[in-house]
């Protein structure tokens, strides 16, 4: 395990250093101090025509219009891909329910995938419909966060910035440069970037496959292997940088073409947490008190480290069901050992376990090992990380605006305890804000628990489960948790490409995204109209150890109280049976 | 109406930048500075493409090193439907599959099978196995080829890769590369 601790420690140190630098840059971009791309921006803003300050209602309308246009575009694109170029396998239209699910999923930064990309979507669909939404959904998250921060900063103003400028700046100044750098790195490490047809290779040892159906053995011999190509690296880069997680291939980041070695694995993990981490530091600078940012980053990091160690440990210890077999499952200098089902040799148990924690701490949802085959407690960690409302780093933008909601809730609870009017960053938290906070905090668990409950009592829901007993429940719970929190990873055994799951999860994803964004913008609008109170000796500090402790407590209690009963019936029961 | 127009223009312009210009820049970079990798890391022998260094193959002959179990759609090592078994660690089907593989490999208490050799990979296309899993197969390969075990071990050792700095990555060998070396090709 010592190796795991060293790996994790180095990872956190590197992440923190880069995040501080990037956070400083992001603050400069949104404070208008950096403008090296103004030669693109100026003519673009002229074309857009509407670049004045906006009230929250206008801002929210802009976000919704922009996202709905995206959904319509991606939806139609999948239906007409058969008639478009860059489609070497001549793939036709997807089903309507799948097209709708995929469109909502990618536009909302969720990237839940109930299809097999290499057998379903053309290069053009992936590049021009899906990868574009990887950028735009992340830009939407950043824009909403920046609007919320402006709400805290503004003094009796009523406006929270311009939505078009925020979307353009997020894309051009933040997402695009980072994706280019990562994209170059990934190509160099082995991720393909071409537009060739699927390639046939001649096997030096023809593959003999025997299958037994109803007692009859049939043998097939394969002399060739057909390998998909495509513009993988460009999509892989933004998939990580934008915490999207939608794979170019079905196996996602477990596929050697998406994640060829341990170095690419490290870069991908860093890229996932990079923007969510750095936004904390940008936030501190923008509100004029860096300690506020440090505190939130520290809270995220502490919770993350504990849970990451949990999943690495569970996978390292391996599967007790194999103990009586003639198997060598211990880690040594010649093998990774541990629970290797669903994992790749080049990542081993630590590279896979850490990735599982990273991708679910952030609302990324890329996977480099099959989460369905994790140990029961190893699988509980990703599930729990998502259930903490994706605020442990969280998605690009969405992680920090979620965390700020928890900070407001913590201030409110602490205020009740000491009998003082709650305020955060100099803004009084009053009944309107608290109603919106309650809405944000309640909508997601409601979607998760109701969706799961309905699916495990009706036939089309039950039909999707692939594993028996307690784990079947975990599969469904994981699906709705992932959808409502806009993560997108899965216990992939669940057969979700059915009209029932496509529509049900599509609805869950949509409400889980926009049912949070709209109240957040309402809070931003309300805060922006308020006075900013001066810090006095009576002000409760929202930085430092005490507040961090309260914040962690509130996050864990809200997460735990809501979901513990469901977790007890799923992964915990499974663990007790397996280790009996 | 003005809002809708602004939304459409922003959408179209950003789509062109991120959906056309951006992938083409990465394409240009890849083809210029990393053409082997950008085109799929294919290995050519005598003018014939015999595989990708990154995509595993389902070797079945006794004289070759075998890869991991594969749960890809339709048949093992099918790159058109990558993926894992998705069997839960508590699923009796997983235990049965593992028992079958342990028996098929002839593992016993004295020479137990390395765990990665009896479990299926995440992608179903894992091009590598652990060094332990390669050593486990030395006896069978040497016998099938009529060469000494030292000879086979030597080839495996030459192709073995160890973790970077001792903790990034895992000990492993590339199955296809070892097999080409066994055939005396590379």
XYZ file of C-alpha atoms in Angstrom:
766
model
C 0.000 0.000 0.000
C 2.956 2.349 0.548
C 3.228 2.724 -3.234
C -0.382 3.857 -3.340
C 0.252 6.534 -0.705
C 3.290 7.883 -2.557
C 1.367 7.940 -5.831
C -1.597 9.709 -4.224
C 0.590 12.224 -2.393
C 2.496 13.170 -5.527
C -0.764 13.452 -7.429
C -2.255 15.865 -4.882
C 0.903 18.004 -4.765
C 1.112 18.333 -8.554
C -2.631 19.005 -8.806
C -2.472 21.740 -6.175
C 0.481 23.541 -7.730
C -1.000 23.596 -11.224
C -4.436 24.539 -9.861
C -3.076 27.590 -8.047
C -1.438 28.874 -11.223
C -4.435 28.121 -13.415
C -6.795 29.628 -10.839
C -4.884 32.884 -11.009
C -5.165 32.854 -14.810
C -8.914 32.135 -14.735
C -9.504 35.040 -12.342
C -7.569 37.344 -14.684
C -9.646 36.173 -17.665
C -12.992 36.884 -16.001
C -11.867 40.131 -14.412
C -11.101 41.270 -17.958
C -7.351 41.622 -17.461
C -6.385 39.196 -20.216
C -7.443 39.702 -23.802
C -4.970 38.092 -26.187
C -7.864 36.623 -28.186
C -9.766 39.896 -28.478
C -9.205 39.820 -32.238
C -11.642 36.883 -32.340
C -13.863 38.139 -29.536
C -14.557 41.648 -30.823
C -16.049 40.715 -34.215
C -17.877 37.802 -32.569
C -19.516 40.024 -29.946
C -20.561 42.425 -32.694
C -22.238 39.526 -34.491
C -23.929 38.302 -31.307
C -25.138 41.836 -30.751
C -26.163 41.583 -27.122
C -23.230 41.941 -24.791
C -24.525 44.187 -22.034
C -24.993 43.296 -18.378
C -27.902 40.945 -17.696
C -30.370 40.361 -14.879
C -30.510 36.758 -13.685
C -33.676 35.980 -15.655
C -32.066 37.036 -18.928
C -28.916 35.137 -18.050
C -30.897 31.976 -17.300
C -32.922 32.353 -20.507
C -29.664 32.591 -22.444
C -28.278 29.450 -20.812
C -31.471 27.511 -21.483
C -31.745 28.631 -25.121
C -28.110 27.799 -25.758
C -28.471 24.335 -24.202
C -31.782 23.523 -25.897
C -30.304 24.441 -29.281
C -27.502 22.008 -28.434
C -29.961 19.226 -27.560
C -31.912 19.701 -30.794
C -28.702 19.758 -32.855
C -27.215 16.587 -31.315
C -30.589 14.820 -31.492
C -31.088 15.521 -35.204
C -27.436 14.857 -36.038
C -27.684 11.248 -34.829
C -30.774 10.667 -36.942
C -29.228 11.948 -40.177
C -25.658 10.673 -39.712
C -26.214 7.993 -42.394
C -26.390 10.670 -45.062
C -23.312 12.558 -43.848
C -19.593 12.064 -44.591
C -16.859 10.616 -42.315
C -18.924 7.500 -41.692
C -16.680 4.598 -42.782
C -18.899 1.876 -41.338
C -22.044 3.357 -42.956
C -23.778 3.551 -39.612
C -27.416 4.586 -39.842
C -29.749 6.560 -37.606
C -29.977 5.638 -33.945
C -33.342 4.947 -32.313
C -35.308 8.017 -31.234
C -35.121 7.260 -27.520
C -31.367 6.708 -27.713
C -30.847 9.912 -29.719
C -32.793 11.897 -27.124
C -30.954 10.316 -24.188
C -27.550 10.931 -25.774
C -28.411 14.513 -26.711
C -29.552 15.445 -23.190
C -26.679 13.518 -21.687
C -23.922 15.279 -23.640
C -25.414 18.790 -23.516
C -25.759 18.547 -19.727
C -22.108 17.506 -19.172
C -23.267 14.056 -18.030
C -22.144 11.849 -20.918
C -24.087 8.829 -19.828
C -23.769 6.409 -22.744
C -26.200 3.570 -23.257
C -24.765 2.721 -26.686
C -21.522 1.235 -28.048
C -19.870 4.191 -29.810
C -17.645 2.251 -32.223
C -20.690 0.386 -33.546
C -23.247 3.208 -33.352
C -21.842 6.657 -34.174
C -19.835 7.986 -37.115
C -16.582 9.958 -36.749
C -18.469 13.093 -37.757
C -21.181 12.612 -35.136
C -18.577 12.133 -32.425
C -16.488 15.092 -33.565
C -19.067 17.682 -34.587
C -21.985 16.829 -32.312
C -20.621 15.156 -29.180
C -17.124 16.630 -28.756
C -18.521 20.130 -29.328
C -20.941 19.591 -26.450
C -18.006 18.458 -24.325
C -16.776 22.030 -24.692
C -20.096 23.836 -24.512
C -21.476 21.942 -21.522
C -18.293 22.683 -19.589
C -18.491 26.335 -20.679
C -22.081 26.415 -19.399
C -20.887 25.165 -16.006
C -18.151 27.791 -15.783
C -20.509 30.575 -16.897
C -23.091 29.730 -14.218
C -20.377 29.616 -11.554
C -18.925 32.952 -12.621
C -22.417 34.477 -12.529
C -22.864 33.200 -8.981
C -19.496 34.613 -7.922
C -20.489 37.988 -9.424
C -23.638 37.801 -7.311
C -21.465 37.689 -4.193
C -19.179 40.447 -5.418
C -21.755 42.894 -6.833
C -23.021 45.654 -4.555
C -26.672 46.711 -5.023
C -26.353 46.133 -8.731
C -28.891 43.574 -9.856
C -26.938 42.271 -12.852
C -24.623 39.268 -13.013
C -22.673 39.666 -16.248
C -23.276 38.698 -19.863
C -23.968 35.084 -20.661
C -22.552 35.137 -24.217
C -19.274 36.684 -23.160
C -18.928 34.165 -20.343
C -19.570 31.208 -22.673
C -17.136 32.500 -25.280
C -14.406 33.326 -22.775
C -14.741 29.962 -20.996
C -14.386 28.122 -24.274
C -11.625 30.135 -25.915
C -9.434 31.088 -22.968
C -9.774 28.059 -20.695
C -11.084 24.895 -22.334
C -9.494 25.221 -25.753
C -5.854 25.876 -24.761
C -5.889 23.116 -22.127
C -7.449 20.648 -24.564
C -4.873 21.464 -27.208
C -1.995 20.815 -24.815
C -3.498 17.579 -23.513
C -4.525 16.504 -27.030
C -0.949 16.897 -28.293
C 0.364 14.947 -25.312
C -2.124 12.128 -25.759
C -1.378 11.699 -29.477
C 2.300 11.462 -28.677
C 1.563 8.789 -26.056
C -0.407 6.654 -28.504
C -3.982 7.947 -28.810
C -4.978 7.915 -32.518
C -6.070 11.036 -34.382
C -6.980 10.253 -37.981
C -9.939 9.876 -40.325
C -9.031 6.485 -41.805
C -11.422 3.607 -42.344
C -11.562 0.864 -39.728
C -8.361 -1.143 -40.266
C -8.178 -4.907 -40.916
C -5.099 -6.694 -39.571
C -3.918 -10.237 -40.409
C -3.527 -12.299 -37.226
C -0.306 -14.333 -37.029
C -2.195 -16.833 -34.885
C -5.758 -17.240 -36.216
C -8.095 -17.047 -33.262
C -10.156 -20.168 -32.553
C -13.368 -19.508 -30.664
C -15.555 -22.379 -29.459
C -18.994 -21.642 -28.131
C -21.440 -24.078 -26.609
C -25.115 -23.438 -27.227
C -27.607 -26.034 -25.946
C -24.886 -28.671 -25.703
C -23.765 -28.144 -29.314
C -20.205 -26.932 -29.750
C -19.540 -24.609 -32.661
C -16.049 -23.492 -33.578
C -15.245 -20.338 -35.482
C -11.851 -19.224 -36.736
C -11.006 -15.545 -37.064
C -8.028 -14.728 -39.280
C -8.427 -10.957 -39.143
C -9.240 -8.311 -36.583
C -11.065 -5.089 -37.492
C -9.858 -2.087 -35.508
C -11.785 1.226 -35.342
C -9.873 4.471 -35.954
C -10.995 8.094 -35.735
C -10.288 11.523 -34.251
C -9.869 10.075 -30.762
C -7.201 12.296 -29.165
C -9.032 15.605 -29.671
C -12.185 14.184 -28.093
C -10.287 12.405 -25.332
C -8.618 15.661 -24.252
C -11.798 17.702 -23.810
C -13.542 14.673 -22.344
C -11.142 14.979 -19.396
C -10.566 18.742 -19.261
C -14.315 19.411 -19.342
C -15.147 16.604 -16.843
C -17.416 15.106 -19.496
C -16.395 11.466 -19.577
C -18.083 10.257 -22.748
C -15.843 7.667 -24.372
C -14.950 7.492 -28.047
C -15.076 3.720 -27.536
C -17.360 1.582 -25.404
C -14.607 0.642 -22.953
C -13.986 4.358 -22.360
C -10.599 5.121 -20.761
C -9.961 1.412 -20.230
C -9.544 1.168 -24.029
C -5.841 1.172 -24.952
C -6.518 3.738 -27.695
C -8.063 6.158 -25.210
C -5.560 5.586 -22.430
C -2.462 3.743 -23.678
C -0.208 3.707 -20.599
C 0.355 4.782 -17.012
C 1.578 8.251 -18.036
C -1.521 8.990 -20.084
C -3.544 7.686 -17.140
C -1.853 10.173 -14.828
C -2.364 13.049 -17.247
C -6.017 12.162 -17.683
C -6.597 12.064 -13.921
C -4.881 15.430 -13.505
C -6.894 16.904 -16.366
C -10.169 15.802 -14.748
C -9.533 17.609 -11.457
C -7.598 20.533 -12.891
C -10.337 23.047 -13.720
C -12.620 22.118 -10.792
C -9.629 22.522 -8.451
C -8.363 25.752 -9.955
C -11.812 27.373 -9.910
C -11.577 27.348 -6.090
C -8.479 29.532 -6.273
C -10.038 31.718 -8.971
C -13.074 32.159 -6.710
C -10.897 33.276 -3.796
C -9.240 35.913 -5.946
C -12.480 37.136 -7.491
C -14.188 37.683 -4.134
C -11.072 39.432 -2.863
C -10.271 36.957 -0.096
C -8.012 34.106 -1.175
C -8.570 32.273 2.121
C -12.161 31.557 1.049
C -10.839 29.636 -1.937
C -8.163 27.798 0.041
C -10.772 26.633 2.539
C -13.073 25.136 -0.088
C -10.143 23.472 -1.879
C -8.889 22.020 1.397
C -12.324 20.614 2.267
C -12.575 18.940 -1.140
C -9.074 17.515 -0.890
C -9.487 16.074 2.607
C -12.693 14.216 1.738
C -11.173 13.077 -1.549
C -8.014 11.612 -0.008
C -9.934 9.562 2.546
C -12.295 8.089 -0.028
C -9.572 7.485 -2.628
C -7.588 5.436 -0.112
C -10.769 3.485 0.605
C -11.291 2.335 -2.959
C -7.584 1.582 -3.541
C -7.486 -0.511 -0.384
C -10.625 -2.468 -1.286
C -9.254 -3.359 -4.730
C -5.769 -4.124 -3.384
C -7.202 -6.712 -0.975
C -8.863 -8.610 -3.795
C -11.792 -10.986 -3.976
C -12.177 -13.465 -1.060
C -14.264 -15.764 -3.286
C -11.012 -16.780 -5.012
C -9.108 -17.563 -1.789
C -9.534 -21.337 -2.031
C -8.500 -21.485 -5.715
C -4.997 -22.030 -7.109
C -4.529 -18.336 -7.825
C -1.687 -15.992 -6.952
C -3.449 -12.709 -6.199
C -0.875 -10.877 -4.099
C 0.965 -7.774 -5.233
C 4.677 -8.338 -5.860
C 7.440 -7.099 -8.120
C 6.079 -9.103 -11.048
C 2.366 -8.334 -10.858
C -0.176 -5.849 -9.532
C -2.406 -8.523 -8.002
C -5.651 -7.662 -6.226
C -9.072 -7.588 -7.859
C -8.145 -7.591 -11.560
C -11.569 -8.406 -13.017
C -12.521 -5.505 -15.293
C -9.108 -3.861 -14.918
C -6.192 -3.314 -17.277
C -2.712 -4.642 -16.488
C -1.027 -1.301 -17.239
C -3.059 0.467 -14.509
C -3.259 -2.302 -11.915
C -5.328 -1.914 -8.762
C -3.904 1.459 -7.697
C -4.075 3.222 -11.080
C -7.623 1.919 -11.471
C -8.730 2.635 -7.904
C -7.420 6.204 -7.930
C -9.017 6.830 -11.309
C -12.368 5.551 -10.000
C -12.204 8.032 -7.126
C -11.076 10.923 -9.353
C -13.739 10.401 -11.995
C -16.597 10.250 -9.496
C -15.268 13.004 -7.220
C -15.349 15.214 -10.282
C -18.543 14.650 -12.218
C -16.481 13.219 -15.073
C -17.670 9.670 -15.447
C -14.821 8.407 -17.616
C -13.748 4.964 -16.389
C -10.466 3.087 -16.821
C -11.820 -0.036 -15.095
C -15.300 -1.480 -15.078
C -16.969 -0.167 -11.923
C -19.517 -2.989 -12.007
C -16.691 -5.418 -11.206
C -15.169 -3.403 -8.347
C -15.308 -4.980 -4.906
C -18.552 -4.096 -3.067
C -16.847 -1.446 -0.902
C -14.663 -0.353 -3.828
C -17.880 0.312 -5.751
C -19.490 2.012 -2.767
C -16.891 4.803 -2.831
C -17.665 6.056 -6.362
C -21.363 5.781 -5.576
C -20.940 7.777 -2.362
C -18.726 10.401 -4.003
C -21.470 11.075 -6.532
C -24.100 11.131 -3.794
C -22.245 13.931 -2.024
C -23.861 15.973 -4.837
C -20.644 16.104 -6.880
C -19.025 18.842 -4.795
C -15.735 17.085 -3.975
C -14.082 19.008 -6.818
C -17.188 18.181 -8.855
C -17.829 19.061 -12.476
C -16.317 22.038 -14.268
C -18.138 24.980 -12.676
C -20.911 22.795 -11.293
C -18.666 21.382 -8.557
C -17.891 24.771 -7.064
C -21.396 26.225 -7.413
C -22.624 23.080 -5.642
C -19.984 23.557 -2.956
C -20.980 27.212 -2.504
C -24.563 26.062 -1.908
C -23.264 23.803 0.863
C -21.231 26.704 2.245
C -24.368 28.851 2.386
C -26.242 26.004 4.069
C -23.418 25.625 6.610
C -23.467 29.338 7.384
C -27.230 29.131 7.853
C -27.013 26.154 10.209
C -24.159 27.719 12.168
C -26.103 30.960 12.303
C -29.093 29.166 13.820
C -26.854 27.585 16.440
C -25.353 30.857 17.627
C -28.453 32.952 17.016
C -27.100 35.343 14.430
C -28.262 36.389 10.946
C -26.310 34.202 8.573
C -24.060 35.937 6.076
C -21.550 34.618 3.555
C -18.895 36.796 1.938
C -20.612 39.904 3.319
C -24.002 39.034 1.870
C -26.995 38.430 4.157
C -28.538 35.008 3.546
C -32.292 35.451 3.770
C -35.417 33.441 3.170
C -35.365 33.617 -0.657
C -31.800 32.287 -0.839
C -32.547 29.526 1.659
C -35.620 28.416 -0.310
C -33.491 28.116 -3.433
C -30.731 26.309 -1.507
C -33.297 23.827 -0.179
C -34.584 23.298 -3.712
C -31.089 22.600 -5.035
C -30.323 20.194 -2.210
C -33.615 18.303 -2.444
C -34.131 17.936 -6.171
C -31.235 15.551 -6.800
C -31.856 12.961 -4.031
C -35.524 12.996 -4.967
C -34.666 12.075 -8.553
C -32.214 9.364 -7.444
C -34.358 7.636 -4.853
C -37.679 7.875 -6.688
C -36.118 6.742 -9.965
C -34.451 3.765 -8.290
C -37.565 2.853 -6.324
C -39.766 2.885 -9.426
C -37.264 0.913 -11.494
C -36.911 -1.941 -9.030
C -40.641 -2.635 -8.879
C -41.660 -2.506 -12.539
C -40.798 -5.014 -15.262
C -38.891 -2.798 -17.760
C -36.714 -1.581 -14.882
C -35.978 -5.035 -13.525
C -35.222 -6.350 -17.022
C -32.098 -4.195 -17.228
C -30.238 -5.747 -14.275
C -27.392 -8.063 -15.254
C -26.103 -9.186 -11.858
C -28.202 -10.990 -9.239
C -29.425 -9.982 -5.757
C -27.998 -6.964 -3.895
C -25.708 -6.013 -6.752
C -28.666 -5.698 -9.117
C -30.079 -2.983 -6.857
C -26.658 -1.305 -6.788
C -26.648 -1.213 -10.605
C -29.956 0.659 -10.730
C -29.055 2.935 -7.804
C -25.744 3.727 -9.473
C -27.481 4.573 -12.762
C -29.879 7.086 -11.202
C -27.191 8.526 -8.916
C -24.913 9.015 -11.906
C -27.672 10.536 -14.045
C -29.118 12.941 -11.472
C -25.650 14.166 -10.462
C -24.571 14.479 -14.102
C -21.633 12.110 -13.666
C -22.184 9.598 -16.456
C -20.203 6.611 -15.229
C -22.087 3.351 -14.815
C -22.233 -0.080 -13.382
C -22.197 -0.946 -17.037
C -23.739 -4.370 -16.752
C -27.095 -2.597 -16.562
C -28.682 -2.911 -19.982
C -29.756 0.702 -20.290
C -30.299 0.977 -24.036
C -34.028 0.373 -23.777
C -36.802 2.929 -24.283
C -37.585 2.782 -20.547
C -34.100 3.566 -19.272
C -33.253 5.967 -22.095
C -36.306 8.112 -21.374
C -36.300 7.751 -17.588
C -32.590 8.528 -17.250
C -32.819 11.264 -19.888
C -35.486 12.983 -17.778
C -33.418 12.481 -14.610
C -30.331 13.998 -16.212
C -32.249 17.016 -17.538
C -33.929 17.890 -14.238
C -30.745 17.110 -12.296
C -28.869 19.688 -14.385
C -31.283 22.532 -15.032
C -33.278 22.073 -11.825
C -30.052 23.110 -10.111
C -28.749 25.732 -12.539
C -31.908 27.881 -12.517
C -32.167 28.211 -8.700
C -28.420 28.940 -8.577
C -28.828 31.815 -11.010
C -31.811 33.034 -8.995
C -29.605 33.110 -5.898
C -26.948 34.977 -7.878
C -29.517 37.556 -8.999
C -30.856 38.047 -5.494
C -27.403 38.359 -3.910
C -26.338 40.890 -6.528
C -28.995 43.357 -5.381
C -27.809 43.311 -1.757
C -25.427 45.501 0.188
C -22.074 44.084 1.131
C -21.663 44.097 4.917
C -18.345 44.951 6.482
C -16.442 42.325 8.416
C -16.776 43.007 12.144
C -15.775 41.126 15.273
C -19.263 39.619 15.187
C -18.855 38.134 11.736
C -18.493 34.372 11.653
C -15.347 33.586 9.668
C -15.962 31.307 6.653
C -12.356 30.217 6.335
C -10.055 28.192 8.517
C -10.354 24.965 10.443
C -13.611 25.532 12.304
C -15.621 26.392 9.222
C -13.979 23.574 7.226
C -15.103 21.142 9.891
C -18.675 22.437 9.825
C -18.729 22.307 6.034
C -17.442 18.715 5.880
C -19.989 17.747 8.516
C -22.875 19.292 6.591
C -21.807 17.683 3.302
C -21.409 14.233 4.846
C -24.591 14.415 6.911
C -26.732 15.584 4.000
C -25.161 12.922 1.758
C -25.200 10.149 4.313
C -28.628 10.671 5.839
C -30.234 10.716 2.435
C -28.605 7.653 0.968
C -27.438 5.355 3.767
C -30.590 3.179 3.710
C -30.199 2.575 -0.029
C -26.454 1.919 0.312
C -27.105 -0.540 3.126
C -29.372 -2.600 0.874
C -26.906 -2.536 -2.028
C -23.112 -2.592 -1.640
C -23.059 -3.100 2.141
C -25.240 -6.220 2.047
C -23.170 -7.491 -0.874
C -19.968 -6.947 1.109
C -21.324 -8.804 4.143
C -22.394 -11.776 2.018
C -19.095 -11.951 0.138
C -16.935 -11.687 3.272
C -19.127 -13.868 5.529
C -35.994 36.990 -30.298
C -32.727 38.875 -29.901
C -31.725 36.284 -27.273
C -32.472 33.419 -29.648
C -30.433 35.031 -32.404
C -27.505 35.561 -30.032
C -27.744 31.961 -28.842
C -27.729 30.617 -32.393
C -24.746 32.710 -33.464
C -22.738 31.779 -30.371
C -23.606 28.125 -30.914
C -22.642 28.089 -34.585
C -19.344 29.941 -34.166
C -18.239 27.861 -31.160
C -19.263 24.660 -32.965
C -16.998 25.516 -35.883
C -14.084 26.403 -33.605
C -14.330 23.372 -31.295
C -15.818 20.837 -33.714
C -13.832 21.521 -36.875
C -10.783 23.734 -36.320
C -9.716 22.182 -33.004
C -9.718 18.499 -34.110
C -7.947 19.474 -37.326
C -5.148 21.195 -35.385
C -4.662 18.070 -33.243
C -4.807 15.998 -36.460
C -2.121 18.153 -38.062
C 0.080 17.935 -34.982
C -0.341 14.166 -34.743
C 0.363 13.454 -38.399
C 3.436 15.694 -38.296
C 5.051 14.837 -34.976
C 3.633 11.420 -34.066
C 2.449 9.731 -37.234
C 3.014 6.183 -35.930
C 0.913 6.805 -32.814
C -1.702 9.007 -34.507
C -2.374 6.279 -37.051
C -2.965 3.486 -34.553
C 0.498 2.138 -33.589
C 0.310 -0.587 -36.241
C 3.049 -3.193 -36.612
C 3.951 -4.242 -40.154
C 5.804 -7.468 -40.953
C 6.858 -8.212 -44.550
C 4.514 -5.546 -45.845
C 1.503 -6.975 -44.006
C -0.126 -5.235 -41.054
C -0.268 -7.928 -38.380
C -1.706 -5.945 -35.484
C -1.585 -2.865 -33.332
C 0.881 -2.703 -30.468
C -1.951 -1.314 -28.358
C -4.769 -3.732 -29.229
C -4.635 -7.210 -27.741
C -5.220 -10.358 -29.808
C -6.714 -13.713 -28.859
C -3.696 -16.013 -29.098
C -4.705 -19.669 -28.680
C -1.728 -21.676 -29.992
C 0.431 -23.407 -27.335
C 3.611 -21.945 -28.804
C 2.471 -18.373 -28.196
C 2.082 -16.316 -25.066
C -1.629 -15.975 -24.280
C -3.312 -12.754 -23.249
C -6.010 -12.154 -20.690
C -9.597 -13.322 -20.865
C -11.705 -10.993 -22.996
C -15.405 -10.230 -22.681
C -15.865 -8.123 -25.829
C -19.148 -8.417 -27.692
C -19.771 -11.334 -30.100
C -16.337 -12.939 -29.655
C -13.219 -12.318 -27.549
C -10.804 -9.571 -28.625
C -13.387 -7.999 -30.932
C -12.448 -4.293 -31.210
C -15.877 -3.494 -32.661
C -17.481 -3.938 -29.230
C -14.906 -3.233 -26.525
C -15.817 -3.730 -22.867
C -15.542 -5.857 -19.747
C -17.599 -8.700 -18.340
C -19.301 -6.379 -15.856
C -19.739 -9.365 -13.563
C -20.017 -8.304 -9.931
C -17.330 -9.594 -7.579
C -20.139 -11.447 -5.767
C -21.641 -12.997 -8.905
C -21.454 -16.861 -8.923
C -20.980 -16.685 -12.715
C -17.676 -14.860 -12.195
C -16.470 -17.514 -9.759
C -17.419 -20.270 -12.216
C -15.618 -18.557 -15.107
C -12.485 -18.095 -12.993
C -12.532 -21.722 -11.800
C -12.824 -22.888 -15.432
C -9.840 -20.748 -16.446
C -7.715 -21.945 -13.515
C -8.433 -25.552 -14.524
C -7.827 -24.919 -18.223
C -4.429 -23.414 -17.412
C -3.539 -26.446 -15.269
C -2.714 -24.279 -12.284
C -2.212 -25.991 -8.934
C -1.158 -25.148 -5.410
C 2.550 -25.225 -6.293
C 2.226 -23.150 -9.453
C -0.856 -20.982 -8.926
C -2.157 -18.883 -11.826
C -1.475 -15.136 -11.614
C -4.757 -13.286 -11.029
C -4.614 -11.194 -14.210
C -4.449 -14.348 -16.356
C -7.728 -15.732 -15.020
C -9.768 -12.511 -15.024
C -11.087 -10.534 -17.983
C -9.780 -7.041 -18.694
C -11.758 -3.794 -18.649
C -11.487 -3.132 -22.363
C -11.414 -6.763 -23.475
C -8.491 -5.606 -25.619
C -5.744 -5.466 -22.978
C -2.520 -5.844 -24.982
C -0.493 -6.756 -21.908
C -0.176 -9.299 -19.117
C 1.835 -9.116 -15.910
C 5.389 -10.447 -15.922
C 4.205 -13.108 -13.478
C 1.559 -14.214 -15.994
C 4.232 -14.457 -18.703
C 6.570 -16.529 -16.494
C 3.650 -18.843 -15.734
C 3.473 -19.796 -19.422
C 7.206 -20.447 -20.003
C 6.982 -24.224 -19.590
C 4.141 -24.647 -22.099
C 5.737 -22.390 -24.724
C 9.176 -24.017 -24.412
C 7.646 -27.489 -24.785
C 5.524 -26.519 -27.812
C 8.515 -24.953 -29.534
C 11.067 -27.496 -28.469
C 13.385 -24.837 -27.078
C 14.878 -24.407 -23.631
C 12.916 -22.646 -20.905
C 15.805 -20.235 -20.389
C 15.476 -19.176 -23.983
C 11.794 -18.248 -23.528
C 12.458 -16.556 -20.195
C 15.179 -14.508 -21.823
C 12.801 -13.188 -24.461
C 10.211 -12.325 -21.829
C 12.791 -10.507 -19.722
C 13.927 -8.490 -22.718
C 10.352 -7.306 -23.282
C 9.488 -6.720 -19.620
C 8.495 -3.217 -18.560
C 8.637 -1.994 -14.975
C 6.846 0.892 -13.213
C 8.195 4.369 -13.885
C 10.045 5.685 -10.792
C 8.929 2.482 -9.097
C 5.327 3.528 -8.542
C 3.692 4.813 -11.745
C 2.370 1.886 -13.782
C 2.740 -1.843 -13.267
C 5.144 -4.669 -14.182
C 3.994 -5.988 -17.577
C 4.855 -7.392 -21.013
C 3.193 -6.743 -24.364
C 1.830 -10.094 -25.581
C 2.105 -9.396 -29.310
C 5.667 -8.064 -29.021
C 6.808 -11.128 -27.060
C 5.183 -13.420 -29.613
C 6.890 -11.669 -32.508
C 10.177 -12.033 -30.639
C 9.461 -15.740 -30.066
C 8.937 -16.131 -33.811
C 12.265 -14.379 -34.281
C 10.669 -11.500 -36.180
C 11.407 -8.607 -33.864
